[in-house]
Amino acid sequence: MAAESENRQTWRFGAFEVEGRTAELRRNGVAIRLQEQPSQLLLYLLQHAGEIVTREDLRAQLWPADTFVDFDHALNTAVMKLREALGDSSEKPLYIQDRKSTRLNSSHITI
């Protein structure tokens, strides 16, 4: 039931808004197109904002157990595409902090 209520939330951070039900990302009210993996990554990070999320947590959330992919490359690509959509950078991250684990900087999020 908690996941269902989280899917009905709307998160706001900076100029961005994410509708949990549709996973739509908007900047200043304008929809930004995201592929499935970056979109799911963003929702998961929003649901765990401020928490340290391991790469293993992300693998389990984003790819079914029977999926065989180059996980590191696929996750790095999803993070890169999400950063691009948010105008974030790995050198001076505002939203996504990524080292050996990943987390969304919760100081910028309101629900």
Tab-separated table of C-alpha atoms in Angstrom:
chain	number	residue	atom	x	y	z
A	1	MET	CA	0.000	0.000	0.000
A	2	ALA	CA	2.925	2.387	0.679
A	3	ALA	CA	4.216	2.032	-2.875
A	4	GLU	CA	0.743	2.869	-4.177
A	5	SER	CA	0.584	6.080	-2.125
A	6	GLU	CA	4.121	7.013	-3.248
A	7	ASN	CA	3.005	6.618	-6.871
A	8	ARG	CA	0.334	9.269	-6.264
A	9	GLN	CA	2.811	11.817	-4.911
A	10	THR	CA	4.238	14.758	-6.740
A	11	TRP	CA	7.806	15.697	-5.949
A	12	ARG	CA	9.228	19.185	-6.526
A	13	PHE	CA	12.883	20.144	-6.583
A	14	GLY	CA	14.441	23.205	-8.156
A	15	ALA	CA	12.573	23.951	-11.395
A	16	PHE	CA	11.448	20.305	-11.630
A	17	GLU	CA	8.324	18.398	-10.762
A	18	VAL	CA	7.753	14.648	-10.994
A	19	GLU	CA	4.302	13.125	-11.010
A	20	GLY	CA	4.595	9.745	-9.276
A	21	ARG	CA	1.560	8.193	-10.958
A	22	THR	CA	2.809	8.836	-14.490
A	23	ALA	CA	6.552	9.283	-13.791
A	24	GLU	CA	6.376	12.449	-15.864
A	25	LEU	CA	9.250	14.872	-15.339
A	26	ARG	CA	8.515	18.546	-15.952
A	27	ARG	CA	10.773	21.591	-15.866
A	28	ASN	CA	8.872	24.824	-15.241
A	29	GLY	CA	5.706	22.990	-16.298
A	30	VAL	CA	7.139	21.667	-19.580
A	31	ALA	CA	7.351	17.878	-19.937
A	32	ILE	CA	10.823	16.408	-20.398
A	33	ARG	CA	10.965	13.089	-22.199
A	34	LEU	CA	12.848	10.382	-20.313
A	35	GLN	CA	13.455	6.798	-21.371
A	36	GLU	CA	12.181	3.995	-19.135
A	37	GLN	CA	15.364	3.269	-17.144
A	38	PRO	CA	16.240	6.907	-16.287
A	39	SER	CA	12.577	7.504	-15.406
A	40	GLN	CA	12.442	4.489	-13.083
A	41	LEU	CA	15.794	5.490	-11.601
A	42	LEU	CA	14.459	8.966	-10.813
A	43	LEU	CA	11.313	7.588	-9.173
A	44	TYR	CA	13.332	5.173	-7.061
A	45	LEU	CA	15.736	7.913	-5.970
A	46	LEU	CA	12.833	10.213	-5.125
A	47	GLN	CA	11.209	7.482	-3.049
A	48	HIS	CA	14.531	7.097	-1.197
A	49	ALA	CA	15.616	10.756	-1.219
A	50	GLY	CA	18.543	11.451	1.077
A	51	GLU	CA	19.235	7.745	1.579
A	52	ILE	CA	22.300	6.021	0.232
A	53	VAL	CA	21.155	3.603	-2.446
A	54	THR	CA	23.621	0.909	-3.482
A	55	ARG	CA	24.201	-0.169	-7.057
A	56	GLU	CA	22.814	-3.563	-6.050
A	57	ASP	CA	19.591	-1.887	-4.820
A	58	LEU	CA	19.284	-0.175	-8.188
A	59	ARG	CA	20.004	-3.363	-10.123
A	60	ALA	CA	17.285	-5.198	-8.206
A	61	GLN	CA	14.811	-2.359	-8.731
A	62	LEU	CA	15.481	-1.573	-12.389
A	63	TRP	CA	16.211	-4.989	-13.902
A	64	PRO	CA	14.361	-8.260	-13.233
A	65	ALA	CA	16.478	-11.071	-11.808
A	66	ASP	CA	16.386	-13.001	-15.090
A	67	THR	CA	17.661	-10.036	-17.140
A	68	PHE	CA	21.197	-10.273	-18.455
A	69	VAL	CA	22.733	-6.892	-19.255
A	70	ASP	CA	26.058	-5.172	-18.812
A	71	PHE	CA	24.700	-3.751	-15.575
A	72	ASP	CA	27.465	-1.215	-14.892
A	73	HIS	CA	27.221	0.239	-18.382
A	74	ALA	CA	23.397	0.267	-18.336
A	75	LEU	CA	23.247	1.953	-14.926
A	76	ASN	CA	25.921	4.486	-15.842
A	77	THR	CA	23.975	5.307	-19.009
A	78	ALA	CA	20.710	5.726	-17.060
A	79	VAL	CA	22.428	8.035	-14.551
A	80	MET	CA	24.043	10.024	-17.383
A	81	LYS	CA	20.699	10.457	-19.186
A	82	LEU	CA	18.959	11.465	-15.969
A	83	ARG	CA	21.688	13.996	-15.187
A	84	GLU	CA	21.365	15.371	-18.711
A	85	ALA	CA	17.608	15.813	-18.284
A	86	LEU	CA	18.129	17.567	-14.937
A	87	GLY	CA	21.031	19.714	-16.159
A	88	ASP	CA	23.167	18.097	-13.452
A	89	SER	CA	26.843	17.161	-13.647
A	90	SER	CA	29.025	14.510	-12.053
A	91	GLU	CA	31.771	17.059	-11.328
A	92	LYS	CA	29.507	19.419	-9.347
A	93	PRO	CA	26.327	17.462	-8.648
A	94	LEU	CA	23.307	19.407	-7.524
A	95	TYR	CA	20.798	16.556	-7.496
A	96	ILE	CA	22.418	13.167	-8.106
A	97	GLN	CA	25.404	12.259	-5.983
A	98	ASP	CA	27.072	9.158	-7.388
A	99	ARG	CA	30.143	7.473	-6.012
A	100	LYS	CA	30.132	3.798	-5.074
A	101	SER	CA	26.473	4.322	-4.216
A	102	THR	CA	23.883	6.773	-5.504
A	103	ARG	CA	21.557	9.175	-3.755
A	104	LEU	CA	19.337	12.080	-4.590
A	105	ASN	CA	20.170	15.235	-2.648
A	106	SER	CA	17.019	15.553	-0.554
A	107	SER	CA	17.602	19.162	0.472
A	108	HIS	CA	16.057	20.254	-2.841
A	109	ILE	CA	12.901	18.095	-2.707
A	110	THR	CA	9.418	18.928	-1.499
A	111	ILE	CA	6.462	16.586	-1.653
